[in-house]
Coordinates of C-alpha atoms and ligand atoms in Angstrom, one line a residue:
M1 CA 209.3 137.7 130.7
R2 CA 210.9 135.4 128.4
Q3 CA 210.5 134.7 124.8
K4 CA 208.7 131.6 123.8
R5 CA 210.6 128.2 123.6
M6 CA 209.6 125.2 121.6
A7 CA 211.1 121.6 121.7
L8 CA 212.4 120.0 118.6
I9 CA 212.0 116.1 119.1
N10 CA 213.4 115.1 115.5
D11 CA 216.1 113.8 113.5
I12 CA 219.1 116.4 112.0
T13 CA 219.5 115.9 108.3
G14 CA 222.2 117.7 106.9
F15 CA 221.4 117.7 103.2
G16 CA 217.8 117.5 101.7
R17 CA 216.3 120.1 103.9
C18 CA 213.8 118.2 106.4
S19 CA 213.2 118.0 110.1
I20 CA 215.4 120.2 112.7
A21 CA 217.2 121.6 109.8
V22 CA 213.9 123.1 108.4
M23 CA 211.8 123.5 111.7
A24 CA 214.8 125.1 113.9
P25 CA 215.2 128.1 111.3
I26 CA 211.4 128.4 110.7
I27 CA 210.7 128.7 114.5
S28 CA 213.5 130.8 115.3
T29 CA 212.4 133.4 112.6
M30 CA 209.0 133.4 113.9
R31 CA 211.0 134.7 117.5
I32 CA 210.2 131.4 119.4
Q33 CA 213.4 129.6 121.0
A34 CA 214.1 126.4 119.4
V35 CA 215.5 123.6 121.6
P36 CA 216.6 120.8 119.0
I37 CA 216.8 117.2 120.5
P38 CA 218.1 114.7 118.0
T39 CA 216.2 111.4 117.4
A40 CA 218.9 110.6 114.8
I41 CA 221.6 112.3 112.5
L42 CA 221.6 111.6 109.1
S43 CA 223.5 113.1 105.9
T44 CA 221.1 112.8 103.8
H45 CA 217.1 111.7 104.3
T46 CA 215.8 108.3 103.2
Q47 CA 214.4 109.3 100.3
F48 CA 217.9 109.4 98.8
P49 CA 219.4 106.6 97.3
I50 CA 222.2 106.7 99.9
Y51 CA 222.3 108.1 103.3
H52 CA 224.3 107.3 106.5
F53 CA 221.8 107.1 109.5
D54 CA 223.1 107.5 113.1
D55 CA 220.2 106.4 115.7
Y56 CA 220.7 108.6 118.9
T57 CA 218.0 106.5 121.0
K58 CA 220.6 105.8 123.4
H59 CA 221.5 109.0 124.0
M60 CA 218.3 110.4 124.6
P61 CA 217.4 109.9 128.2
D62 CA 220.9 111.4 129.3
Y63 CA 220.4 114.3 126.9
I64 CA 216.8 115.0 128.2
Q65 CA 218.1 114.4 131.8
T66 CA 219.8 117.9 131.7
Y67 CA 216.6 119.5 130.7
K68 CA 214.9 117.9 133.7
D69 CA 217.6 119.0 136.1
L70 CA 217.9 122.3 134.6
N71 CA 214.1 122.3 135.1
L72 CA 213.5 123.8 131.9
E73 CA 210.2 124.9 130.6
F74 CA 208.8 124.3 127.4
D75 CA 205.6 126.8 125.8
G76 CA 205.5 124.1 122.7
I77 CA 206.9 120.7 122.3
G78 CA 206.8 119.3 118.4
T79 CA 207.8 115.6 117.5
G80 CA 208.3 114.2 113.9
F81 CA 210.8 111.5 112.7
L82 CA 211.0 108.8 115.1
G83 CA 212.9 105.6 114.4
S84 CA 212.0 103.1 117.3
K85 CA 209.3 102.0 119.7
E86 CA 211.8 102.6 122.6
Q87 CA 212.2 106.5 120.9
V88 CA 208.5 106.9 121.1
E89 CA 208.9 105.8 124.7
I90 CA 211.3 108.3 125.6
V91 CA 209.5 110.9 123.8
I92 CA 206.4 110.0 126.0
D93 CA 208.2 110.3 129.1
F94 CA 209.5 113.6 127.9
I95 CA 206.1 114.8 127.2
Q96 CA 204.9 113.6 130.5
S97 CA 207.5 115.5 132.7
F98 CA 207.5 118.6 130.7
K99 CA 203.8 119.4 129.7
R100 CA 202.4 122.0 131.6
K101 CA 198.8 123.2 131.5
E102 CA 199.7 125.8 128.8
T103 CA 202.1 123.6 126.4
F104 CA 201.0 122.5 123.8
V105 CA 201.9 119.4 121.8
L106 CA 202.3 119.2 118.2
V107 CA 202.9 115.7 117.0
D108 CA 203.5 115.0 113.0
P109 CA 203.1 111.5 112.8
V110 CA 205.8 110.9 110.0
M111 CA 205.1 107.2 108.7
G112 CA 204.7 107.3 105.0
D113 CA 203.2 108.7 102.0
H114 CA 201.1 107.7 99.1
G115 CA 199.6 104.6 101.0
H116 CA 203.2 103.3 101.7
L117 CA 205.1 103.5 105.0
Y118 CA 208.6 104.6 105.0
A119 CA 211.4 102.2 104.9
T120 CA 212.5 102.3 108.5
Y121 CA 208.9 101.8 109.6
N122 CA 207.3 98.6 110.4
Q123 CA 204.1 97.9 112.1
E124 CA 205.3 97.9 115.7
L125 CA 206.4 101.4 115.2
A126 CA 203.3 102.6 113.6
N127 CA 201.5 100.9 116.8
S128 CA 203.3 102.8 119.4
M129 CA 202.6 106.0 117.1
K130 CA 199.2 105.5 118.1
D131 CA 200.0 106.0 121.8
L132 CA 202.2 109.1 120.9
V133 CA 198.8 110.3 119.2
A134 CA 197.0 110.6 122.7
Y135 CA 199.5 113.5 123.8
A136 CA 198.9 115.6 121.0
D137 CA 196.6 118.9 121.0
I138 CA 197.9 119.1 117.3
L139 CA 198.3 116.4 114.9
T140 CA 199.4 116.6 111.6
P141 CA 199.2 113.3 109.3
N142 CA 199.0 113.2 105.6
L143 CA 196.1 110.5 104.3
T144 CA 198.4 107.3 104.7
E145 CA 199.2 108.4 108.2
L146 CA 195.8 109.2 109.1
V147 CA 194.2 105.7 107.9
T148 CA 197.3 103.7 109.5
L149 CA 196.5 105.5 112.9
L150 CA 193.0 104.2 112.6
D151 CA 194.0 100.5 111.2
R152 CA 192.3 101.3 107.8
P153 CA 193.4 100.6 104.2
Y154 CA 194.2 103.2 102.3
P155 CA 191.3 104.2 100.3
E156 CA 191.0 103.6 96.6
T157 CA 189.6 107.1 96.0
I158 CA 190.0 110.5 97.7
P159 CA 187.7 110.1 101.1
S160 CA 184.9 113.0 100.6
E161 CA 184.9 115.7 103.5
N162 CA 182.2 114.0 105.2
E163 CA 184.0 110.5 105.4
L164 CA 187.3 113.0 106.5
A165 CA 185.4 114.4 109.2
E166 CA 184.3 110.8 110.2
M167 CA 188.1 109.8 110.3
C168 CA 189.1 112.9 112.2
A169 CA 186.1 112.8 114.9
S170 CA 187.4 109.3 115.5
L171 CA 191.2 109.9 115.9
S172 CA 190.1 113.1 118.4
L173 CA 188.3 110.4 120.8
K174 CA 192.0 109.2 121.3
G175 CA 193.4 112.8 122.4
P176 CA 193.9 115.4 119.6
Q177 CA 191.3 118.2 119.1
M178 CA 193.3 119.9 116.2
I179 CA 194.0 118.0 113.1
V180 CA 195.0 118.8 110.1
V181 CA 195.2 116.3 107.2
T182 CA 197.7 117.5 104.7
G183 CA 198.2 117.3 100.9
I184 CA 195.0 115.6 99.8
P185 CA 195.4 115.6 96.0
V186 CA 191.3 116.5 95.8
D187 CA 192.3 116.6 91.5
D188 CA 194.8 117.4 89.5
K189 CA 195.1 121.1 89.9
H190 CA 194.5 121.5 93.5
I191 CA 195.9 120.2 97.3
M192 CA 193.6 120.2 100.1
N193 CA 194.5 120.4 103.5
F194 CA 191.5 119.3 105.9
L195 CA 191.0 120.9 109.4
Y196 CA 189.0 119.5 112.2
D197 CA 189.1 121.6 115.1
H198 CA 187.2 120.7 118.2
G199 CA 184.4 119.0 116.1
E200 CA 184.0 122.0 113.5
T201 CA 185.8 121.2 110.0
S202 CA 187.3 123.6 107.3
T203 CA 189.5 123.2 104.3
V204 CA 192.2 125.0 103.0
L205 CA 192.7 124.8 99.1
V206 CA 196.1 125.5 97.3
D207 CA 197.0 125.1 93.8
R208 CA 199.2 121.7 93.2
I209 CA 202.4 122.9 91.9
G210 CA 204.8 120.1 90.4
P211 CA 205.1 116.5 92.0
D212 CA 205.6 116.2 95.8
R213 CA 208.7 117.3 97.7
S214 CA 209.9 115.8 100.6
G215 CA 209.9 117.9 104.0
T216 CA 207.2 119.7 102.8
G217 CA 205.4 118.4 106.2
D218 CA 208.1 119.9 108.1
V219 CA 207.7 123.3 106.7
V220 CA 204.0 123.1 107.0
S221 CA 203.9 121.7 110.3
S222 CA 206.7 123.9 112.2
V223 CA 204.6 127.4 110.4
I224 CA 201.5 125.8 112.2
A225 CA 203.6 125.5 115.5
G226 CA 204.9 128.7 115.3
G227 CA 201.8 130.5 114.3
Y228 CA 199.7 128.8 117.1
L229 CA 202.4 129.9 119.6
N230 CA 202.1 132.9 118.5
N231 CA 198.6 133.1 119.4
H232 CA 196.9 132.9 115.9
T233 CA 194.1 130.4 115.5
F234 CA 194.5 126.9 114.2
Y235 CA 193.1 127.9 110.9
E236 CA 194.9 131.0 110.6
S237 CA 198.1 128.8 111.6
V238 CA 197.4 126.4 108.7
K239 CA 196.5 129.0 106.0
K240 CA 199.7 130.6 106.6
A241 CA 201.5 127.6 106.5
T242 CA 199.7 126.3 103.2
E243 CA 200.6 129.7 101.6
F244 CA 204.1 130.0 102.7
S245 CA 204.8 126.2 101.7
S246 CA 203.0 126.7 98.2
K247 CA 205.2 129.9 97.8
C248 CA 208.6 128.1 98.6
I249 CA 207.3 125.0 96.3
A250 CA 206.7 127.4 93.3
Y251 CA 210.3 129.0 93.8
S252 CA 212.0 125.7 94.0
E253 CA 210.0 124.3 90.7
E254 CA 211.1 127.7 89.1
L255 CA 214.7 126.6 89.9
E256 CA 214.2 123.2 89.0
T257 CA 215.5 122.1 92.0
P258 CA 215.1 118.2 92.7
T259 CA 212.1 117.3 94.5
Y260 CA 214.1 115.3 97.3
Y261 CA 216.3 118.6 97.9
G262 CA 212.8 119.7 99.5
L263 CA 211.4 123.2 99.7
C264 CA 213.9 126.5 99.2
F265 CA 212.0 127.8 102.1
E266 CA 215.3 130.2 102.6
Q267 CA 214.3 132.6 99.8
Y268 CA 211.0 133.8 101.8
L269 CA 212.0 132.8 105.5
S270 CA 212.1 136.5 106.7
E271 CA 208.6 136.7 105.7
L272 CA 207.7 134.8 108.8
G273 CA 209.4 137.1 110.9
D274 CA 205.8 139.2 111.2
F275 CA 203.4 136.4 111.6
Ligands
LIG301 O1 210.2 114.8 106.2 C1 210.1 113.7 106.7 C2 211.3 113.0 106.7 C3 212.2 113.5 108.0 N1 213.3 112.8 108.2 C4 213.7 111.8 107.6 C5 213.2 111.3 106.7 C6 212.2 111.9 106.3 C7 211.2 111.6 105.0 O2 211.4 110.6 104.1 O3 214.0 110.4 105.8 C8 215.1 111.2 107.9

């Protein structure tokens, strides 16, 4: 028997607590081997006023070829921030090569927030993200990403649970049967995560603490992936991810950490070790 192993296809950002710099420690703490596959290397993430961005696309095929030649196996594959259509195609090839019957794929369709796509995003990239969605077992969009994947406009009011269920059902026709719409600001005091699991829906409500923080999605998706790989249900994994991120956000606020410095997750990281 070997330990479980998860490929993390995402960027490496030095300062700012996002992507692999967050996902690898969380996955490792959850006793799963983390295997980074960088899509880009950045000094800080793109929410900072300045950053150095080194696209890794041209290295990715050779990097991945080593794993093909070694016949490596992965129990989980997680994808996040992707920079170009070409990169999405490389990721789809990776999934086609490494997804076995028991391998689960989590796609975090990192594209934007608050109704706007990130600066590095354009319509072409958003369209190729739709192709990637077809390979996901678990999909973790926020509301902006959910409507973008469905080619719908950002809603003027927060959608009802029935509307969210209908949108998730539409998206599930493309492949993913477990969808969590993250960070829905239902009112001034609460954030809702809406779950769709093979046609069944549920919600996880959490107190809203301070303004939105960058990297929250990366903390949430890695705890979900780790929990699911450790044989928890999708609902249990989302609940743990929500509670953990909420605790980290409260601590980050207490320290008056700037929102773009991300979640001070190190404080509570060890608590994930027994989940
Ligand atoms: O956490 C999302 C994310 C990941 N990677 C990079 C980003 C962002 C969000 O801005 O800029 C490089």
